CSV table of C-alpha atoms in Angstrom, one decimal:
chain,number,residue,atom,x,y,z
E,1,MET,CA,0.0,0.0,0.0
E,2,ARG,CA,2.8,2.3,0.9
E,3,THR,CA,4.6,1.7,-2.5
E,4,ARG,CA,1.2,2.6,-4.4
E,5,GLN,CA,0.9,5.8,-2.3
E,6,PHE,CA,4.6,6.8,-2.9
E,7,LEU,CA,4.2,6.0,-6.7
E,8,THR,CA,1.0,8.2,-6.9
E,9,LEU,CA,2.7,11.0,-5.1
E,10,ALA,CA,5.8,10.7,-7.3
E,11,LEU,CA,3.7,10.6,-10.5
E,12,SER,CA,1.8,13.7,-9.3
E,13,GLY,CA,4.9,15.6,-8.7
E,14,VAL,CA,6.3,14.7,-12.1
E,15,LEU,CA,3.1,16.0,-13.7
E,16,VAL,CA,3.0,19.2,-11.7
E,17,GLY,CA,6.7,19.8,-12.6
E,18,ALA,CA,6.1,19.2,-16.3
E,19,LEU,CA,3.1,21.5,-16.4
E,20,ALA,CA,5.0,24.2,-14.5
E,21,GLY,CA,7.9,23.8,-17.0
E,22,GLY,CA,5.7,24.0,-20.0
E,23,VAL,CA,4.2,27.2,-18.7
E,24,TRP,CA,7.5,28.7,-18.0
E,25,LYS,CA,8.7,27.6,-21.5
E,26,TRP,CA,5.7,29.1,-23.2
E,27,GLN,CA,6.1,32.4,-21.4
E,28,GLN,CA,9.9,32.5,-22.4
E,29,ARG,CA,9.2,32.4,-26.1
E,30,GLU,CA,8.9,35.5,-27.9
E,31,HIS,CA,5.5,36.5,-28.8
E,32,PRO,CA,5.3,38.5,-32.2
E,33,VAL,CA,4.0,42.0,-32.0
E,34,GLU,CA,0.4,41.8,-33.3
E,35,ALA,CA,-2.3,44.5,-34.3
E,36,ASP,CA,-5.1,45.1,-31.9
E,37,GLN,CA,-7.3,42.0,-31.8
E,38,ASN,CA,-10.4,44.1,-31.2
E,39,GLY,CA,-10.3,46.1,-34.3
E,40,PRO,CA,-8.8,49.4,-35.1
E,41,GLY,CA,-10.2,52.4,-33.1
E,42,THR,CA,-10.7,50.6,-29.6
E,43,GLN,CA,-10.2,53.3,-27.2
E,44,LEU,CA,-8.0,53.2,-24.3
E,45,PRO,CA,-10.2,53.4,-21.2
E,46,ASP,CA,-9.8,56.3,-18.7
E,47,PHE,CA,-8.1,55.1,-15.5
E,48,THR,CA,-6.6,56.5,-12.4
E,49,LEU,CA,-3.7,54.8,-10.6
E,50,PRO,CA,-1.3,56.0,-7.8
E,51,GLY,CA,2.2,56.9,-8.6
E,52,MET,CA,5.3,55.9,-6.6
E,53,ASP,CA,4.6,58.9,-4.2
E,54,ASN,CA,1.0,57.8,-4.0
E,55,SER,CA,-0.3,60.8,-5.9
E,56,PRO,CA,-2.9,59.9,-8.5
E,57,TRP,CA,-2.0,59.7,-12.2
E,58,ARG,CA,-4.8,60.0,-14.6
E,59,SER,CA,-4.7,58.6,-18.1
E,60,GLU,CA,-6.1,61.7,-19.5
E,61,GLU,CA,-2.9,63.4,-18.6
E,62,TRP,CA,-1.4,61.7,-21.6
E,63,ARG,CA,-4.0,62.4,-24.3
E,64,ASN,CA,-2.6,63.7,-27.5
E,65,LYS,CA,0.6,61.6,-26.9
E,66,ILE,CA,1.5,58.1,-28.0
E,67,LEU,CA,1.1,56.1,-25.0
E,68,VAL,CA,3.1,52.8,-24.4
E,69,ILE,CA,1.7,51.0,-21.2
E,70,ASN,CA,3.6,48.1,-19.8
E,71,PHE,CA,2.2,46.0,-17.2
E,72,TRP,CA,4.9,44.2,-15.2
E,73,ALA,CA,6.1,42.8,-11.8
E,74,THR,CA,9.4,42.4,-10.0
E,75,TRP,CA,8.8,38.7,-9.7
E,76,CYS,CA,8.3,38.3,-13.5
E,77,PRO,CA,11.7,37.4,-15.1
E,78,PRO,CA,10.6,38.5,-18.6
E,79,CYS,CA,9.3,41.7,-17.2
E,80,VAL,CA,12.4,42.5,-15.5
E,81,ASP,CA,14.4,41.6,-18.6
E,82,GLU,CA,12.6,44.1,-20.9
E,83,MET,CA,12.9,47.1,-18.4
E,84,PRO,CA,16.2,48.3,-19.7
E,85,LEU,CA,14.8,48.2,-23.4
E,86,LEU,CA,11.8,50.2,-22.2
E,87,ASN,CA,14.0,52.7,-20.4
E,88,ARG,CA,16.1,53.1,-23.5
E,89,LEU,CA,13.2,53.5,-25.9
E,90,GLN,CA,11.6,56.1,-23.5
E,91,LYS,CA,14.8,58.2,-23.9
E,92,THR,CA,14.9,57.7,-27.8
E,93,TYR,CA,11.2,58.7,-28.2
E,94,ALA,CA,10.7,61.3,-25.5
E,95,ASP,CA,11.1,64.2,-28.0
E,96,ARG,CA,8.5,62.5,-30.4
E,97,ASP,CA,5.5,62.7,-28.0
E,98,VAL,CA,5.8,59.2,-26.9
E,99,VAL,CA,5.2,58.5,-23.1
E,100,PHE,CA,6.1,55.3,-21.5
E,101,VAL,CA,4.3,54.2,-18.4
E,102,GLY,CA,4.9,51.2,-16.3
E,103,ILE,CA,2.0,49.7,-14.3
E,104,ALA,CA,3.3,47.4,-11.6
E,105,VAL,CA,1.2,44.4,-10.6
E,106,ASP,CA,3.2,44.1,-7.3
E,107,ASP,CA,4.0,45.0,-3.9
E,108,ALA,CA,4.7,48.8,-3.6
E,109,ASP,CA,7.9,48.4,-1.5
E,110,ALA,CA,9.3,45.9,-3.9
E,111,VAL,CA,8.5,48.1,-6.8
E,112,LYS,CA,10.1,51.1,-5.3
E,113,HIS,CA,13.3,49.2,-4.6
E,114,PHE,CA,13.4,47.9,-8.2
E,115,VAL,CA,13.0,51.2,-9.7
E,116,ARG,CA,15.6,52.9,-7.5
E,117,GLU,CA,18.1,50.1,-8.0
E,118,ASN,CA,17.6,50.0,-11.8
E,119,ASN,CA,17.3,53.9,-12.6
E,120,ILE,CA,14.0,53.6,-14.3
E,121,HIS,CA,13.3,56.9,-15.9
E,122,PHE,CA,9.5,56.7,-16.9
E,123,PRO,CA,6.5,56.9,-14.7
E,124,ILE,CA,5.8,53.7,-12.7
E,125,LEU,CA,2.2,53.4,-11.3
E,126,LEU,CA,1.3,51.1,-8.5
E,127,GLY,CA,-1.6,49.1,-9.9
E,128,GLU,CA,-1.8,45.9,-7.6
E,129,THR,CA,-5.3,44.4,-8.0
E,130,HIS,CA,-6.6,47.4,-10.0
E,131,ALA,CA,-4.0,46.8,-12.6
E,132,MET,CA,-5.6,43.2,-13.0
E,133,ASP,CA,-9.0,44.6,-13.7
E,134,LEU,CA,-7.4,47.2,-16.2
E,135,MET,CA,-5.6,44.4,-18.0
E,136,LYS,CA,-8.8,42.6,-18.3
E,137,ARG,CA,-10.4,45.6,-19.7
E,138,LEU,CA,-7.7,45.9,-22.2
E,139,GLY,CA,-8.2,42.3,-23.4
E,140,ASN,CA,-5.7,40.4,-21.2
E,141,ARG,CA,-8.1,37.8,-19.8
E,142,PHE,CA,-5.5,35.7,-18.3
E,143,ASN,CA,-3.5,38.5,-16.6
E,144,ALA,CA,-0.3,37.4,-18.5
E,145,LEU,CA,2.8,39.3,-17.8
E,146,PRO,CA,4.5,41.2,-19.3
E,147,PHE,CA,1.6,42.8,-21.1
E,148,THR,CA,2.1,46.0,-23.3
E,149,VAL,CA,-0.5,48.2,-24.9
E,150,VAL,CA,0.2,51.1,-27.3
E,151,ALA,CA,-2.3,53.8,-27.8
E,152,ASP,CA,-1.9,56.5,-30.6
E,153,HIS,CA,-2.3,60.3,-30.1
E,154,GLY,CA,-6.2,59.8,-30.3
E,155,GLY,CA,-6.4,57.1,-27.6
E,156,SER,CA,-7.0,54.4,-30.2
E,157,ILE,CA,-5.3,51.1,-29.1
E,158,ILE,CA,-3.0,50.0,-31.9
E,159,LEU,CA,-1.2,47.2,-30.2
E,160,ARG,CA,-1.7,44.6,-27.5
E,161,GLN,CA,1.5,42.7,-26.8
E,162,PHE,CA,1.4,39.4,-24.7
E,163,GLY,CA,4.8,38.6,-23.5
E,164,ALA,CA,8.0,40.6,-23.9
E,165,VAL,CA,8.2,43.0,-26.7
E,166,SER,CA,11.0,42.9,-29.3
E,167,GLU,CA,13.2,46.2,-29.6
E,168,LYS,CA,13.1,46.0,-33.3
E,169,ASP,CA,9.2,45.5,-33.5
E,170,LEU,CA,8.3,48.2,-30.9
E,171,GLN,CA,10.7,50.6,-32.6
E,172,SER,CA,9.2,49.9,-36.0
E,173,LEU,CA,5.7,50.6,-34.6
E,174,LEU,CA,6.6,53.7,-32.9
E,175,ASP,CA,8.6,55.0,-35.9
E,176,LYS,CA,5.6,54.5,-38.2
E,177,VAL,CA,3.1,56.1,-35.7
E,178,THR,CA,5.4,59.1,-35.0
E,179,LEU,CA,5.9,59.7,-38.7
E,180,ASN,CA,2.1,59.6,-39.3
E,181,HIS,CA,1.4,62.3,-36.9
């Protein structure tokens, strides 16, 4: 009887490990940048979230700008890996009416420490559970991280990116949008 329980437990452990490994492997692959799945013209919803100093930031503050919103967490390896890229692109496109905003789905203290240690130079909002609701409103039903949304000058969503963004693809999109304005 003990052997049977041991084998059942061992098999369960192997199955859980295989499932976790499969999910991790799927998250590590590069997901191509795709056009908005809800059709052109879907508007970015208005939202208000606290900044690092707990003061409220409202999405309408960025109207008439191209807005790159990145949902991330300090415990998410692909999120952490793409932060230097977003930091660089923020500097590159700052003079072209492109605003990068990070929305952390994480503990405020961990986020503040990460931002300070990594010299992040774009606004980081503290979303916690409110960020999960906003991600769902933006089409991320499974709360996958990282998740990036790009809205044009008029607030129309032109990109929903599940998983890490590639520098080449995001630059290409931003170059196209900034040239057309």
